[in-house]
Each structure stands twice: as structure tokens, then as C-alpha cells.
mmCIF file of C-alpha atoms in Angstrom:
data_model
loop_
_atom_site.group_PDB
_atom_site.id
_atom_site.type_symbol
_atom_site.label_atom_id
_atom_site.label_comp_id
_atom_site.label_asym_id
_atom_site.label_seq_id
_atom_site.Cartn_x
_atom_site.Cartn_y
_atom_site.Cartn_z
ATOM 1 C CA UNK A 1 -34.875 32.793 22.500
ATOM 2 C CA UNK A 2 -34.537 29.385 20.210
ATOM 3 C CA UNK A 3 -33.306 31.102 17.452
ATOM 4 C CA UNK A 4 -30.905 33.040 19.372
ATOM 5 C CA UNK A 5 -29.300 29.900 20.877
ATOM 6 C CA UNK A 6 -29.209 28.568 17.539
ATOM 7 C CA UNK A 7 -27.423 31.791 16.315
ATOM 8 C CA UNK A 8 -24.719 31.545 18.576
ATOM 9 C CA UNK A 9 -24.311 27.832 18.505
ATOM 10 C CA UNK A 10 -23.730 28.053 14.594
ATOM 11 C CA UNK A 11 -21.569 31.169 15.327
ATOM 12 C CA UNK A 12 -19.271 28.929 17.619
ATOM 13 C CA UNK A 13 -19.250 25.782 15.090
ATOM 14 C CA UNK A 14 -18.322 28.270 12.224
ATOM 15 C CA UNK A 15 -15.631 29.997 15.004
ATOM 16 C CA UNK A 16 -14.349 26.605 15.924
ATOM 17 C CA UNK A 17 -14.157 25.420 11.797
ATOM 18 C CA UNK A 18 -11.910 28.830 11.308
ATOM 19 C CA UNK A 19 -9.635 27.863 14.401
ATOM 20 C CA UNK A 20 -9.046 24.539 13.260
ATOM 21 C CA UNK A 21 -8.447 25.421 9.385
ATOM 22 C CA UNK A 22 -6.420 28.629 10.106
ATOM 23 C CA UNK A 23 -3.123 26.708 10.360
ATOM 24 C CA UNK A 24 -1.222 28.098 7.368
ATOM 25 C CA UNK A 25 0.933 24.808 7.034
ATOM 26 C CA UNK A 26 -2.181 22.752 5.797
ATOM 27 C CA UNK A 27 -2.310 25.521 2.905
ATOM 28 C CA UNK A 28 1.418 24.640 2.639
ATOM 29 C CA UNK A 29 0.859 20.899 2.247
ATOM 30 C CA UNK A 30 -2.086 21.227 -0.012
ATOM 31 C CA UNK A 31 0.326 22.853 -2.610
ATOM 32 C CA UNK A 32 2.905 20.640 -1.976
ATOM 33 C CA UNK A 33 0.630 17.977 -3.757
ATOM 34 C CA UNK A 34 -0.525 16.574 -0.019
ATOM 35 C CA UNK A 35 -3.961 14.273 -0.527
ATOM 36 C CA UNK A 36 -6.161 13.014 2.604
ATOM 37 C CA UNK A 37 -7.316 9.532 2.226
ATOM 38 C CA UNK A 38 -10.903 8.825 0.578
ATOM 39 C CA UNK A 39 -13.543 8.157 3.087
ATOM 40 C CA UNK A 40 -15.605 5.425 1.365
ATOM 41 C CA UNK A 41 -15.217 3.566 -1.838
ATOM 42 C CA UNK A 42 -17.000 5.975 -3.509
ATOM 43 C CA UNK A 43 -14.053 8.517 -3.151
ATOM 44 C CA UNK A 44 -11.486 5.505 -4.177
ATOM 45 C CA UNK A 45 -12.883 5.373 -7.563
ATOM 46 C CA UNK A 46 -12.487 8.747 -7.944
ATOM 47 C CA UNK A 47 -9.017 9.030 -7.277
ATOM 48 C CA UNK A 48 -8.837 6.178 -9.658
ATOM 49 C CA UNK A 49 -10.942 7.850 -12.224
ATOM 50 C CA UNK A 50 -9.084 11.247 -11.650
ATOM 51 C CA UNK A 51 -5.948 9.043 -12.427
ATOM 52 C CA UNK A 52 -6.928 6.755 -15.586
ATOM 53 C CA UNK A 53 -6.533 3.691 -13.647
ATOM 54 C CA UNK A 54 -8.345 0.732 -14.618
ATOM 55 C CA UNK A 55 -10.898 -0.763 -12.295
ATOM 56 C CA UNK A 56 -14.271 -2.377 -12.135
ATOM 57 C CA UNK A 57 -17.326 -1.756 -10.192
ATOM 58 C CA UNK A 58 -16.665 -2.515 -6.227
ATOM 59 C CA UNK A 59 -18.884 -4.464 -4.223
ATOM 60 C CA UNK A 60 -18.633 -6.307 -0.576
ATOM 61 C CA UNK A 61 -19.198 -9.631 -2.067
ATOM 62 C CA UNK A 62 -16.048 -9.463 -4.374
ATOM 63 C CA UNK A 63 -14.242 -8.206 -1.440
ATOM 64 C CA UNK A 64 -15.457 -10.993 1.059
ATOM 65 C CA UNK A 65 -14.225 -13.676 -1.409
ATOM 66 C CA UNK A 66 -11.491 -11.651 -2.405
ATOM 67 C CA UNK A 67 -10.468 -12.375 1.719
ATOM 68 C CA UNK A 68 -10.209 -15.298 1.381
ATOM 69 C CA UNK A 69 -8.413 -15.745 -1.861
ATOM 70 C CA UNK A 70 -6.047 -13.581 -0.176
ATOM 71 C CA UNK A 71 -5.624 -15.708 2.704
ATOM 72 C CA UNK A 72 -5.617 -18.938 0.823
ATOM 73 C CA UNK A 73 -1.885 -20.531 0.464
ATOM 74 C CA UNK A 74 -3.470 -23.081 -2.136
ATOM 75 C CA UNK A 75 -3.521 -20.651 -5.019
ATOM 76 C CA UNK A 76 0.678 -20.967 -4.222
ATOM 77 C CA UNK A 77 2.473 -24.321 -5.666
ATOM 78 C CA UNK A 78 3.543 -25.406 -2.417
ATOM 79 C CA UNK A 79 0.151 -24.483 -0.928
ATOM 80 C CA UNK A 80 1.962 -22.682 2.124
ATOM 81 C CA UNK A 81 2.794 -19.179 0.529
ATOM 82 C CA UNK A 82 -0.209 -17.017 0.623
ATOM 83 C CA UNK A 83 -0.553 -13.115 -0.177
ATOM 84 C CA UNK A 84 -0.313 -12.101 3.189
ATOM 85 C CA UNK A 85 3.117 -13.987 3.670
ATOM 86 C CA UNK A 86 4.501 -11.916 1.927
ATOM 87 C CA UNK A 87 2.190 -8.689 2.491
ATOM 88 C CA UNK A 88 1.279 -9.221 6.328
ATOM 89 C CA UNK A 89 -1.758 -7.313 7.603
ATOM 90 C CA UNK A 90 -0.544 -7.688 11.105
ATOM 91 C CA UNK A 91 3.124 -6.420 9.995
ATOM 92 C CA UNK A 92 2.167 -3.262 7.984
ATOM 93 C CA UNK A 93 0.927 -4.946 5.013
ATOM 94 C CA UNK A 94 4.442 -5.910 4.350
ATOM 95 C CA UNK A 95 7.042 -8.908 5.879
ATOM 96 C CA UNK A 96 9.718 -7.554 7.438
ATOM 97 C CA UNK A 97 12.535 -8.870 5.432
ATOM 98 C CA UNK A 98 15.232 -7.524 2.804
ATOM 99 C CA UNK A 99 13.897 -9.491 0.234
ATOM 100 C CA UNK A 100 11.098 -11.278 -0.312
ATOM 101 C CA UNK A 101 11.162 -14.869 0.223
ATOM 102 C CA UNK A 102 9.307 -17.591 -2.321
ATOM 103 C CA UNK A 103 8.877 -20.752 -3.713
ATOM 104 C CA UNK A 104 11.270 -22.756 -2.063
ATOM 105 C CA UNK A 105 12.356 -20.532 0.658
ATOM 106 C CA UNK A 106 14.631 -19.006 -1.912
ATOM 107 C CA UNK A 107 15.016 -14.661 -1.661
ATOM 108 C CA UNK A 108 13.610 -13.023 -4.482
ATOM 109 C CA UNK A 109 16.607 -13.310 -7.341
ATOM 110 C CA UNK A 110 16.471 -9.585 -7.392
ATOM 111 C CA UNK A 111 16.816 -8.761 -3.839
ATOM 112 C CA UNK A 112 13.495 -7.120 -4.256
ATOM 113 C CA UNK A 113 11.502 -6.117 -0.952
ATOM 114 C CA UNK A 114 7.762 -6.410 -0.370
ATOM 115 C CA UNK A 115 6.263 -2.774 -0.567
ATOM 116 C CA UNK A 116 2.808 -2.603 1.812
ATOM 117 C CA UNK A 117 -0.380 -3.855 0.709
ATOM 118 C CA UNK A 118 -1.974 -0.909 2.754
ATOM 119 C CA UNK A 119 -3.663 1.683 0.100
ATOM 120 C CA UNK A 120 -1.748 0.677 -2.264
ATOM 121 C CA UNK A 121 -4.985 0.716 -4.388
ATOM 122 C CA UNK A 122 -4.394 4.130 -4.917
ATOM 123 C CA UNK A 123 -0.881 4.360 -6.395
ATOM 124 C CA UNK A 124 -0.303 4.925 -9.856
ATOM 125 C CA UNK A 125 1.857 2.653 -9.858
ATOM 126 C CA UNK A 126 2.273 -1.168 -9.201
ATOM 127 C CA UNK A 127 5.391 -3.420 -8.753
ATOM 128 C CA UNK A 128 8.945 -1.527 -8.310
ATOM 129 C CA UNK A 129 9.510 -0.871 -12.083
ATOM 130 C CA UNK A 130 5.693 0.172 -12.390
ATOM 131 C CA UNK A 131 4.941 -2.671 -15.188
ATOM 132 C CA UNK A 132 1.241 -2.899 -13.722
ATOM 133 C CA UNK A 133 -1.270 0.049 -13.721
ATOM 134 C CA UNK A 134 -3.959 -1.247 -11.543
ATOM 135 C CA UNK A 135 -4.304 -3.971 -8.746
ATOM 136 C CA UNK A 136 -5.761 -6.431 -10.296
ATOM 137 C CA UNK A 137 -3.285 -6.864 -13.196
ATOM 138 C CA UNK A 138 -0.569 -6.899 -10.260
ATOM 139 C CA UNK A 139 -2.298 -9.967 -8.485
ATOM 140 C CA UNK A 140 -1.637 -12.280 -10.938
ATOM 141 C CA UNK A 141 2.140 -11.317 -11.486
ATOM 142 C CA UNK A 142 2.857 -13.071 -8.015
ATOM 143 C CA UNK A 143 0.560 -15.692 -7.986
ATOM 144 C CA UNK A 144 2.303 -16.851 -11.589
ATOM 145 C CA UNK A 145 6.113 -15.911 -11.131
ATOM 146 C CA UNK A 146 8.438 -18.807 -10.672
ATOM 147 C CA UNK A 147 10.194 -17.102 -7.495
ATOM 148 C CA UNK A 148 7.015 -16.189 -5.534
ATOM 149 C CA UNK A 149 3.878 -18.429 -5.767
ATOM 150 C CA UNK A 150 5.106 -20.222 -9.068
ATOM 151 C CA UNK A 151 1.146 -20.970 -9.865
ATOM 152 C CA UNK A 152 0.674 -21.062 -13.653
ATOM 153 C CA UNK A 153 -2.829 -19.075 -14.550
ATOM 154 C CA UNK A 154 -4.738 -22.242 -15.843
ATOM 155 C CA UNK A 155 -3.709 -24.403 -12.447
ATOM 156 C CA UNK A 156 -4.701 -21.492 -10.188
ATOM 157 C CA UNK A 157 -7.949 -21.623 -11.838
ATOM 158 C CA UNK A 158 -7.909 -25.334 -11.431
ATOM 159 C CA UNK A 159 -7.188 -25.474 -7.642
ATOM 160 C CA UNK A 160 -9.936 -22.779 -7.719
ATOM 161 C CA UNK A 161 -12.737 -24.765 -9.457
ATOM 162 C CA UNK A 162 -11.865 -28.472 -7.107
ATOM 163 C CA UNK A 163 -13.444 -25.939 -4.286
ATOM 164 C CA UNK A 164 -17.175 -26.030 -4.348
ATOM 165 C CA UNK A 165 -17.636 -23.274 -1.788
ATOM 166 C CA UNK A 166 -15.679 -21.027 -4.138
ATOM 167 C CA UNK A 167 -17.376 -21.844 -7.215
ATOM 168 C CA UNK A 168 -20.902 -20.863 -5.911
ATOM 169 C CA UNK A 169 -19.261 -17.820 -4.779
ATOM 170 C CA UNK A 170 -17.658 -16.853 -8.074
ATOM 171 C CA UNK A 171 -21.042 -18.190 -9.941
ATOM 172 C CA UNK A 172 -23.057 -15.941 -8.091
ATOM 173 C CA UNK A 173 -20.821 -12.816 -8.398
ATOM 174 C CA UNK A 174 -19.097 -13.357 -11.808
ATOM 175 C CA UNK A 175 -20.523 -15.794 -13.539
ATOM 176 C CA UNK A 176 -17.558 -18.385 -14.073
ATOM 177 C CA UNK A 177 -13.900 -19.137 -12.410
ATOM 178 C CA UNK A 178 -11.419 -17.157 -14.378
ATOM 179 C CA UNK A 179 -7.897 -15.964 -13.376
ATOM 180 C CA UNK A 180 -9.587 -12.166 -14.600
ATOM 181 C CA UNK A 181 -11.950 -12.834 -12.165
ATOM 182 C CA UNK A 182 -9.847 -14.602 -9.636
ATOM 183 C CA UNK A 183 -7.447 -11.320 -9.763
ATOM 184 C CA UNK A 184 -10.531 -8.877 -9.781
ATOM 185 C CA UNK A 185 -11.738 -10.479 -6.460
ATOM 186 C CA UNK A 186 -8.544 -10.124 -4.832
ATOM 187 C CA UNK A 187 -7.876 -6.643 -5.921
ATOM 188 C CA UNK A 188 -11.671 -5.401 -4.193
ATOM 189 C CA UNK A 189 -10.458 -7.530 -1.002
ATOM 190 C CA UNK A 190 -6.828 -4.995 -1.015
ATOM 191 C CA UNK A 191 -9.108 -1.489 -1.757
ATOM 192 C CA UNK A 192 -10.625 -1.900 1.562
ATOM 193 C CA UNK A 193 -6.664 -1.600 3.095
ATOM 194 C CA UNK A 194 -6.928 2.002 3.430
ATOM 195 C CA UNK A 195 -5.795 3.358 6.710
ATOM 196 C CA UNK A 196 -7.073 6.957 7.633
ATOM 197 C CA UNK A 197 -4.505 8.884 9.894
ATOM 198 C CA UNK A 198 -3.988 11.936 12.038
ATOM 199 C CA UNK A 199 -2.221 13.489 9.076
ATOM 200 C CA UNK A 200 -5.572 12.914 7.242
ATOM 201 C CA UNK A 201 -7.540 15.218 9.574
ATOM 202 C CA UNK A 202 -5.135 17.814 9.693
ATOM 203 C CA UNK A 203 -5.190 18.098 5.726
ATOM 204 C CA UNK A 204 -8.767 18.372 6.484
ATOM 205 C CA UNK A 205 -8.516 20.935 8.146
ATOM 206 C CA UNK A 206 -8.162 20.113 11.636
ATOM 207 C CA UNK A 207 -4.970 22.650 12.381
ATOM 208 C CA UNK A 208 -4.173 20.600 15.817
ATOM 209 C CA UNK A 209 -4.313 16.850 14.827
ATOM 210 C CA UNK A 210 -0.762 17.010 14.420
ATOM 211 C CA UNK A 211 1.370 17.883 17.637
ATOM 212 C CA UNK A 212 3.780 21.024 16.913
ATOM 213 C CA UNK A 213 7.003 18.379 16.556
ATOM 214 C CA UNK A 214 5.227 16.539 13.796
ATOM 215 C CA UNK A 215 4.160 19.695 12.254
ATOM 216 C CA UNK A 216 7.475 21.050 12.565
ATOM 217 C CA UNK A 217 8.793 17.270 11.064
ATOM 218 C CA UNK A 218 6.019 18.202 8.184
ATOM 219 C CA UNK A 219 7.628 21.623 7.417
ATOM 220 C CA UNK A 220 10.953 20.168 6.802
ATOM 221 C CA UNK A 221 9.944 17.627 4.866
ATOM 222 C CA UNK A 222 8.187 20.331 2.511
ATOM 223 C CA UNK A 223 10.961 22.712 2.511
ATOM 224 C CA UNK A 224 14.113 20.010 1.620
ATOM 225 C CA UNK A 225 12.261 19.378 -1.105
ATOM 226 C CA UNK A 226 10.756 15.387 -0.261
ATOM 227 C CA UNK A 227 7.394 16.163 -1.422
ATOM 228 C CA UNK A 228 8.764 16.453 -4.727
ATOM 229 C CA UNK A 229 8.123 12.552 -5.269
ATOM 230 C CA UNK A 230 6.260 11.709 -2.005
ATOM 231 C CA UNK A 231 3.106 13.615 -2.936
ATOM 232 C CA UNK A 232 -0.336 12.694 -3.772
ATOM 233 C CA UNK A 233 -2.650 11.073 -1.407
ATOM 234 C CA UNK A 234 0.086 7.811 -1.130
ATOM 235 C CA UNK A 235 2.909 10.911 -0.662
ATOM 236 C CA UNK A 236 4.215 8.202 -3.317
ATOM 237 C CA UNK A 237 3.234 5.486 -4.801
ATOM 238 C CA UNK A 238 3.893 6.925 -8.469
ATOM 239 C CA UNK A 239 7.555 6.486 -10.925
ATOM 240 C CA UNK A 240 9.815 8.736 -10.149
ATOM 241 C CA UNK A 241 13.738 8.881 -11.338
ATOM 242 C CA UNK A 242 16.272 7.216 -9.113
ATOM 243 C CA UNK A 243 19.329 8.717 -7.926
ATOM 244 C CA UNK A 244 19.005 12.190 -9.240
ATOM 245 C CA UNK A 245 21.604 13.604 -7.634
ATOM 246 C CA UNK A 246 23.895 10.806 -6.321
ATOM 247 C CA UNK A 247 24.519 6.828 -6.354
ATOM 248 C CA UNK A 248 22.486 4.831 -3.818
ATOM 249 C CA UNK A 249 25.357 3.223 -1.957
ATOM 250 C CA UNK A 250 23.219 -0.404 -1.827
ATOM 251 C CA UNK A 251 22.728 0.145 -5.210
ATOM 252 C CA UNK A 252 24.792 -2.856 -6.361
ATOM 253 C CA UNK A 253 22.646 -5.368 -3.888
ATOM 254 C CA UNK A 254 20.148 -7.211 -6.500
ATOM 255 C CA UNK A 255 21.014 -5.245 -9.408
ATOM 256 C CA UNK A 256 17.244 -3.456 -10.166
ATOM 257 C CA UNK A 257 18.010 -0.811 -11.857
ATOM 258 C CA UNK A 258 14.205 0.139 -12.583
ATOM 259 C CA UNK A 259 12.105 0.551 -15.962
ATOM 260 C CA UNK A 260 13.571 1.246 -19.380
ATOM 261 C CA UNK A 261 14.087 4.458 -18.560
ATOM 262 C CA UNK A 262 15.629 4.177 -14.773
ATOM 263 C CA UNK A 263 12.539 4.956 -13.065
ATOM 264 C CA UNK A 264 11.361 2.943 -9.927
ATOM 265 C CA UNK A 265 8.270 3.612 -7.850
ATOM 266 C CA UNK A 266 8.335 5.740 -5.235
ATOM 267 C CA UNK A 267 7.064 3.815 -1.775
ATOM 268 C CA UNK A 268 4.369 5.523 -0.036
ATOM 269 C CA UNK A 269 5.507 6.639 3.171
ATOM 270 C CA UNK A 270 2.115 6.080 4.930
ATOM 271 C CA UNK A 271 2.845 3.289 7.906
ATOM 272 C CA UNK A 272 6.002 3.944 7.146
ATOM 273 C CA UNK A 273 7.215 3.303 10.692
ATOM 274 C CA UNK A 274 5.462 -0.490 10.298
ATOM 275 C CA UNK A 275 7.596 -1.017 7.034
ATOM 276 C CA UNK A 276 11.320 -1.070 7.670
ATOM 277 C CA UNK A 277 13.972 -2.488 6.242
ATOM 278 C CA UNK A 278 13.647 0.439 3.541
ATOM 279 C CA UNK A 279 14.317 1.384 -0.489
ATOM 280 C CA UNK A 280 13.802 -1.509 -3.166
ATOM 281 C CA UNK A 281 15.768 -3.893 -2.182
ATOM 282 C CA UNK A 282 15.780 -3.420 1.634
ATOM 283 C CA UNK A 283 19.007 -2.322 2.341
ATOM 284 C CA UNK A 284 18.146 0.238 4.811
ATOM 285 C CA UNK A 285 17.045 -0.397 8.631
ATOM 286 C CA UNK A 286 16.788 2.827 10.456
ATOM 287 C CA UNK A 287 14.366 5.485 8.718
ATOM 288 C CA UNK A 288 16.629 7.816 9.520
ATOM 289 C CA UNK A 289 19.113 6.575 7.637
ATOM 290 C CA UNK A 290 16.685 6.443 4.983
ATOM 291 C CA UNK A 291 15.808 9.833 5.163
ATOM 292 C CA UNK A 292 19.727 11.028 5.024
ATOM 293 C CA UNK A 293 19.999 8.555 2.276
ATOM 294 C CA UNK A 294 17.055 10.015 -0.249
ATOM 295 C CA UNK A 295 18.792 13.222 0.627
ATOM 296 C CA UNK A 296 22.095 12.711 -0.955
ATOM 297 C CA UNK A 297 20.862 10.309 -3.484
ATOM 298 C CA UNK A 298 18.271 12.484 -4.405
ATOM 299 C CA UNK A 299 18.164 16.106 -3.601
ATOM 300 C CA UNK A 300 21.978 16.465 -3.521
ATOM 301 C CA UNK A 301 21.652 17.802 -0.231
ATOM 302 C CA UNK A 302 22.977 16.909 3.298
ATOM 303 C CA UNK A 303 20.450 15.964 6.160
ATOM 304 C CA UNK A 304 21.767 16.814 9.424
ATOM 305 C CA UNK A 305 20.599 14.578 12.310
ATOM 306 C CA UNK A 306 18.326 16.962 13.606
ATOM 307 C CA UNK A 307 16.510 17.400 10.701
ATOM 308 C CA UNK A 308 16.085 13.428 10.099
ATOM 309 C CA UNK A 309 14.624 12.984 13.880
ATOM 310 C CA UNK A 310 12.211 16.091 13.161
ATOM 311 C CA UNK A 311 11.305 14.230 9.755
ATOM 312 C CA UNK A 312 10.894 10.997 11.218
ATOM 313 C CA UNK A 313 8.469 12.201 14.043
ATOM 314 C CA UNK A 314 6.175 13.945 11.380
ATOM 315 C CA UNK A 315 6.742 10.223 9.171
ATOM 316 C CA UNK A 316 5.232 8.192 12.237
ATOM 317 C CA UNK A 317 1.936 10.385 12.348
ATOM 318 C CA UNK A 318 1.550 8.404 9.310
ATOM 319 C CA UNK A 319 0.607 5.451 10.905
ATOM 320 C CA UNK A 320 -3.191 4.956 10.369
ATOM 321 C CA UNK A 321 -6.064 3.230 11.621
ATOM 322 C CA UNK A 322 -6.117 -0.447 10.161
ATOM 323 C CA UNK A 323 -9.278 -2.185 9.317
ATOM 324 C CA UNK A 324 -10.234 -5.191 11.329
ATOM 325 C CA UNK A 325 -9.536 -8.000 9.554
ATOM 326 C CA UNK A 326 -11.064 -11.578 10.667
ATOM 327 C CA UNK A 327 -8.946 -14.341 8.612
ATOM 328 C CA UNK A 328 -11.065 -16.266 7.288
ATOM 329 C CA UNK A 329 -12.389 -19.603 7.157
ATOM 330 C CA UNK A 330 -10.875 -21.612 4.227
ATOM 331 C CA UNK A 331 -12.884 -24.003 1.934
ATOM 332 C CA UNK A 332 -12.190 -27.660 2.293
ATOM 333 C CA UNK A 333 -9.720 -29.492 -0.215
ATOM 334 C CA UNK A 334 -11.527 -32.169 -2.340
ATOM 335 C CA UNK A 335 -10.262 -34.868 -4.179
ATOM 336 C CA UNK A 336 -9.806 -32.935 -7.585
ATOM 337 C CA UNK A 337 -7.564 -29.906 -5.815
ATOM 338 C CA UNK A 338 -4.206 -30.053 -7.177
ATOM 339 C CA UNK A 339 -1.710 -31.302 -4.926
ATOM 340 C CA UNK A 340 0.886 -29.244 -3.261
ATOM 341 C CA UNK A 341 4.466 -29.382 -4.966
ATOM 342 C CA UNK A 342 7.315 -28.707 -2.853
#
């Protein structure tokens, strides 16, 4: 009688599995280059492996100091910019601004907006024009450039090594204080931003995690052709050209005009709803305007209204779980910390 009930409980698990994964659209997004989200760390590192990026070993400790290196506005000139100010956790990882806004209160001199700090471990890409490969090279370009935290290497290090707190930290984990190492911390603290959503499951394999309006949103988005560039387990996050088939009308507004070769990374589109204004230099509001927008500029194609709301409902099942984040608790300023320079 036991191993009946057993039969027939494994029979209705295996008949449940087939309900869930017979949806034919999560075949569809599969081949459209649709990734779930790794689970653990473990599965980070092999997205990162599977795409040559560099990285080194994970571990909780480097990601518990890396908190509070993230939090710290001391490793900025002023000492009141921070990585979060301009990459809020409560505000989708971004700030909710055109353009970023640095040392001095002055806008970034390229109209540039602040993409999401939210899994952005796992693009391929870092910084609009894609000039980093991995996160930790792209935590010192902020921390050292003259319009955002304007804190050369060697006096980061410096404020760094006045902080006894964080020198028995970095002692015990890395040996020394180094800007490598100050970077490398950081960059462990930001791979723990991943944010596992409804889309996730339903790429798993769970055919009803989406409602039929977002899946119907998802099918559009496949068939116009937007999963072209917003693929991948980011759906973006790599280069891509710009303006394939048209001008972007803010185009003139900060003058980026990408790479060497007019390429520009592609925003993921996860949290998307959390990230507005929209494009590189944060010209755009309404992500339906964005949507019409990438569809003239390019896929050379009109996007009626209609077809924007449907997209936009499938976008905001994007929005993922966030991790709970407790700011931390700040070593004290001694006598040898560098002073703040306004």
C-alpha cells in the first residue's frame, strides 16, 4: 500500500512538472537567448567563467567589508558622495536623475546616467562605452574620476589605512590595503545584488509565474525583434550598436557617442520599472516612450501604443526580489584620515 502511495505521489509531481513546463513560450524565450538568474554564487562564477570575465574567489568576508566600503562617503573627496549616491539600493540600484551628479554637485560633463548596481555583476559589460570587463576594474573608475568621487588611488588607500577597523579587516582577508584590494572588496559586496524574479521561475519552467498579459507583453517583445540585444541572463548588459536603424532624437544631449566603434552597452532591463529616466544619458521618462523609441532607433519599426503597454506589463515582471541590506556601521575617523575637500 506504501509503495503504491508513493507511485502515485511521484506520478502527480512528475504530472504537475509537465503542466508547469508545457508552456511553449518558455521554449520560445530560451531561444531567444532568455537566461534565469544564478541561484547562489556558485552559479555567478559560472556565468562569469562561461563569459571570460575576470574575477577572484568570492567569500562573505570580502563582501561584508565590501558593505561598507560601499557605504562609506570617505573614500569620495568631499567625504559625502558614496557608491550608493549615486547607485541607490533603495531606488533600484540607481538615482533617479538624468545625469549623474558629482564632485561639487556638478552633472556628469557627459550627461551620462547611472545604470543599476543590481546584477550588474553579470554583464559583459561595464560603464556605457564598455571600457571595463569586470566589476572590480569598474570600482575604481568612479572612485578616481574628477567628476564623480575625484579620489586619486594612493589617497583612497590613505583614508583607508587612518581606519584601524578596516585595516584588521583587510589584514585578515588580503593581507595589505591596496586600491586592487580595496576594488576587489567592493566588487564581492555588488555580486550579492542579484534579484531573482517571477520571470526567473517561468524560464524555469514554471508555465504560470507569469500572468497571460505579461506573457502576452513577453511574446511581443520576442517577435519585434528586442531580444536581439536584450538577451542573456541581464536581457542586456552586453555592447551592442546604437541607432541601427534611425537617430536617437536626444542624441545631441551630452554628446556620448559610445566606443571607437559606436557601440554603447545595452542596459539590462531587469527592475526596469525602478530605473527611469531611460537610455544613456537619461533623456527618456516614460518606458513607453522608451520602448517606441528603441523601436525606431533601432529596429526601424513603428510601435503602436498597444504594443508598448503589452511590452511594458511583461517589463515590470522584471522587478525582483532585493536582498536585505542593513547599512552599515562606519569606522571612526582618526587623526591621520584625510580631510574632506569641498
Amino acid at each position: 500500500m506504501k509503495t503504491a502511495k508513493l507511485l502515485v505521489a511521484s506520478l502527480m509531481v512528475l504530472g504537475l512538472s509537465s503542466v508547469l513546463s508545457a508552456n511553449p513560450l518558455i521554449n520560445e524565450a530560451k531561444k531567444a537567448g532568455l537566461v534565469p538568474l544564478p541561484k547562489d554564487q556558485k552559479g555567478v562564477d559560472k556565468i562569469l567563467k562561461d563569459n571570460n570575465i575576470k574575477t577572484t574567489p568570492f567569500s562573505q568576508a570580502k563582501a561584508e567589508l565590501g558593505k561598507k566600503l560601499y557605504f562609506d562617503p570617505r573614500l569620495s573627496k568631499s567625504g559625502i558622495i558614496s557608491c550608493n549616491t549615486c547607485h541607490n539600493l533603495g531606488l533600484g540600484g540607481a538615482d533617479g536623475i538624468a545625469a549623474a551628479v558629482g564632485h561639487k554637485w556638478k552633472a556628469n560633463p557627459k550627461h551620462l546616467n547611472s545604470p543599476t548596481v543590481y546584477n550588474s555583476v553579470l554583464n559583459t559589460a561595464q560603464f556605457w562605452d564598455g571600457r571595463s570587463g569586470d566589476l572590480a576594474d569598474q570600482a575604481k573608475g568612479p572612485i578616481e574620476a574628477e567628476p564623480e568621487m575625484a579620489t586619486p588611488a594612493k589617497v583612497a588607500v590613505e583614508k583607508v589605512s587612518s581606519l584601524p577597523e578596516y585595516v584588521n579587516e583587510f589584514k585578515k582577508i588580503y593581507g595589505s590595503v591596496t586600491f586592487d584590494n580595496i576594488a576587489d572588496a567592493i566588487a564581492n559586496f555588488e555580486r550579492t545584488l542579484l534579484t531573482p524574479s517571477r520571470f526567473d521561475k517561468f524560464l524555469e519552467g514554471d508555465g504560470n509565474a507569469l500572468t497571460k498579459a505579461e506573457q502576452a507583453g513577453l511574446k511581443t517583445f520576442i517577435d519585434k525583434g528586442c531580444a536581439a540585444c536584450h538577451n542573456g541572463v541581464n536581457l542586456g548588459g552586453s555592447m551592442q550598436a546604437f541607432e541601427v536603424a534611425g537617430k536617437y532624437k536626444f542624441a545631441k544631449l551630452g554628446g556620448f557617442k559610445g566606443d571607437k566603434n559606436g557601440m554603447v552597452k545595452t542596459p539590462t532591463l531587469r527592475n526596469v520599472e525602478e530605473t527611469a529616466p531611460y537610455f544613456h544619458n537619461g533623456a527618456i521618462w516614460s518606458l513607453q516612450d522608451a520602448i517606441k523609441e528603441m523601436g525606431s532607433t533601432q529596429l526601424g519599426i513603428t510601435i503602436s501604443d498597444d504594443e508598448a503597454k503589452s511590452m511594458e506589463v511583461f517589463l515590470r515582471s522584471l522587478t525582483g526580489k532585493k536582498p536585505a541590506i542593513t547599512y552599515p556601521q562606519l569606522p571612526v575617523s582618526t587623526e591621520k584620515t584625510p580631510k574632506p575637500q569641498l
